[in-house]
Each structure stands twice: as structure tokens, then as C-alpha cells.
Coordinates of C-alpha atoms in Angstrom, one line a residue:
M192 CA 0.0 0.0 0.0
I193 CA 1.3 3.4 -1.0
Q194 CA 1.1 6.0 1.8
V195 CA 0.0 9.5 0.7
F196 CA 1.2 12.4 2.8
D197 CA -0.5 15.8 3.2
D198 CA 0.8 19.3 2.9
A199 CA 1.4 19.6 6.7
Y200 CA 3.6 16.5 6.7
F201 CA 5.8 17.9 4.0
M202 CA 5.9 21.4 5.5
K203 CA 7.2 19.8 8.7
K204 CA 10.1 18.5 6.7
A205 CA 10.7 22.0 5.3
L206 CA 10.6 23.3 8.9
Q207 CA 13.3 20.8 9.8
E208 CA 15.5 22.4 7.0
A209 CA 14.7 25.8 8.4
E210 CA 15.8 24.6 11.9
T211 CA 19.1 23.5 10.3
A212 CA 19.5 27.0 8.8
F213 CA 18.8 28.5 12.2
S214 CA 21.5 26.4 13.8
K215 CA 24.0 27.6 11.2
G216 CA 23.2 31.3 11.8
E217 CA 21.3 31.5 8.5
I218 CA 17.9 33.1 8.1
P219 CA 15.7 30.1 8.9
V220 CA 14.0 29.3 5.7
G221 CA 13.7 25.7 4.6
A222 CA 12.5 24.1 1.4
I223 CA 11.8 20.6 0.0
I224 CA 10.6 19.5 -3.4
V225 CA 8.3 16.5 -3.7
A226 CA 7.6 14.4 -6.8
N227 CA 5.3 11.3 -6.7
N228 CA 4.9 11.6 -3.0
Q229 CA 8.8 11.4 -2.5
I230 CA 11.1 14.1 -1.4
I231 CA 13.6 14.7 -4.2
A232 CA 15.3 17.8 -2.8
R233 CA 16.0 19.3 0.6
A234 CA 17.5 22.7 1.2
H235 CA 17.9 25.7 3.5
N236 CA 19.3 29.2 3.2
L237 CA 23.0 29.2 2.7
T238 CA 23.5 32.9 1.9
E239 CA 25.9 33.5 4.8
Q240 CA 27.9 30.3 4.4
L241 CA 28.3 30.7 0.7
A242 CA 28.5 34.6 0.8
D243 CA 26.0 34.5 -2.0
V244 CA 22.8 36.5 -2.0
T245 CA 21.2 34.1 -4.4
A246 CA 21.7 31.0 -2.1
H247 CA 18.1 31.0 -0.9
A248 CA 16.5 27.8 0.2
E249 CA 14.2 27.7 -2.9
M250 CA 17.1 28.3 -5.3
Q251 CA 19.1 25.5 -3.7
A252 CA 16.1 23.1 -3.8
I253 CA 15.4 23.9 -7.5
T254 CA 19.0 23.0 -8.4
A255 CA 19.0 19.8 -6.4
A256 CA 15.6 18.7 -7.8
A257 CA 16.7 19.5 -11.4
S258 CA 19.8 17.4 -10.8
F259 CA 17.7 14.6 -9.3
I260 CA 15.3 14.4 -12.2
G261 CA 17.9 15.1 -14.9
G262 CA 16.1 18.1 -16.4
K263 CA 15.4 21.8 -15.8
Y264 CA 11.6 21.6 -15.7
L265 CA 10.0 20.6 -12.4
L266 CA 6.7 19.5 -13.9
D267 CA 4.5 17.4 -11.5
C268 CA 6.7 18.7 -8.6
T269 CA 5.6 20.6 -5.5
L270 CA 7.8 23.0 -3.5
Y271 CA 7.2 23.3 0.2
V272 CA 8.9 26.4 1.7
T273 CA 8.5 27.9 5.1
L274 CA 8.4 31.5 3.9
E275 CA 6.6 32.9 0.9
P276 CA 9.1 33.1 -2.0
C277 CA 10.7 36.4 -2.8
Q278 CA 10.7 37.9 -6.3
M279 CA 14.0 36.3 -7.3
C280 CA 12.9 32.8 -6.2
A281 CA 9.5 33.3 -7.8
G282 CA 11.2 34.1 -11.1
A283 CA 13.3 30.9 -10.9
L284 CA 10.2 28.9 -10.0
Y285 CA 8.4 30.5 -13.0
W286 CA 11.2 29.3 -15.3
S287 CA 11.3 25.8 -13.7
Q288 CA 7.5 25.5 -14.5
I289 CA 7.0 23.9 -11.0
S290 CA 3.4 22.6 -10.7
K291 CA 2.7 23.7 -7.1
I292 CA 4.1 25.9 -4.4
V293 CA 3.1 25.5 -0.8
F294 CA 4.4 28.1 1.7
G295 CA 4.1 28.7 5.4
A296 CA 4.5 32.3 6.5
T297 CA 3.6 35.2 4.3
D298 CA 6.3 37.8 3.7
V299 CA 4.3 41.0 3.6
E300 CA 7.3 43.1 2.5
R301 CA 9.3 41.0 0.1
G302 CA 7.0 38.1 -0.8
C303 CA 6.1 37.5 -4.4
G304 CA 2.4 38.2 -3.6
A305 CA 3.1 41.6 -2.0
L306 CA 5.2 42.6 -5.0
G307 CA 2.8 41.3 -7.6
T308 CA 5.3 38.9 -9.1
K309 CA 3.9 36.6 -11.7
L310 CA 4.2 32.8 -11.4
H311 CA 3.9 30.4 -14.2
P312 CA 0.2 30.3 -15.3
K313 CA 0.0 26.6 -14.6
T314 CA 1.6 26.8 -11.1
K315 CA -0.8 26.5 -8.2
I316 CA 0.0 28.3 -5.0
V317 CA -1.2 27.6 -1.4
G318 CA -0.2 29.7 1.5
G319 CA -0.5 29.5 5.2
V320 CA 0.4 25.8 5.8
L321 CA 2.0 25.7 9.3
A322 CA 2.3 29.5 9.0
E323 CA 2.4 30.1 12.8
E324 CA 5.3 27.6 13.3
S325 CA 7.2 29.1 10.3
A326 CA 6.7 32.7 11.5
D327 CA 7.6 31.8 15.1
L328 CA 10.9 30.3 14.0
M329 CA 11.7 33.5 12.0
K330 CA 10.8 35.7 14.9
R331 CA 12.9 33.7 17.3
F332 CA 15.9 33.9 15.0
F333 CA 15.7 37.7 14.7
I334 CA 15.1 38.2 18.5
E335 CA 18.3 36.1 19.2
K336 CA 20.2 37.9 16.5
R337 CA 19.3 41.3 18.0
N338 CA 20.2 40.2 21.5
L339 CA 23.7 39.1 20.4
N340 CA 24.5 42.5 18.9

């Protein structure tokens, strides 16, 4: 019997990636990409470690998933990410033609929705999955960062 997982299950896996980022001093955003009910890519922010402003969790996950499937288009794939994608990541997701994006917390200042960024017309987007847990992790990170400085 094949087990089918729901969005909350996979978002918890993305939150684990965000926790890894947190532990490394990175902004705690985590992402996974799923195809056929299987995780094919796991990633978290690496902007500090790589000194690369483009090393967002989504960008890392797109690269890993494309490598896994052996092609640049992520058709029939779903991205789970703890924070609404920014404009840069939304652009990359547009070009990847990913089928679905599920995010946790909304980014009211830099999120693709707030900026009116277009996604691929065939991409479905679902927001607010484990939003509170995702937002709480982000808040905790910035509180700790402020207290260290």
C-alpha cells in the first residue's frame, strides 16, 4: 500500500530544514521539493555560508531537484517552503515550471504576492500551511540575533 502524505507532513520536513539553517546562523528558511509523494530535494538558506545573496532555500532546492530528475523543468513537482518566495525565487520557480508551491508564513514586505510577481500560469500556490510555526521560527531567529548584537 502506498502512503499518501498531506501538505502539513511535507511542510514539517521543510521546517526541519529551516531549523538547520537557524542552527548555522542562516535566516531560517527551509524548502523541500516533492515528486510522486517522494522528497527529491531538501535545502535551506546558505547565503551567509556561501557569501551568495542568491543562495536562498528555494534556489538550492530547485538546483537539487533538477539534478535529481535530470532536467530543468519541475513539472509534477511541489515546492514546500517555510516562507513565501521572494521575487528572485518566484522568477526561478516560474522558469522551472513547477506545478505547485506551498508556503508557510507570508512575507508581507518581500514576498512574491506583495510585490505582484507573476508565477507560471500553470503553477498552483497555497499559502498558510503551518504559518504560525514558520513565523515563530523566524521571529525567534531575529530576536536572538538582536540580543547578540
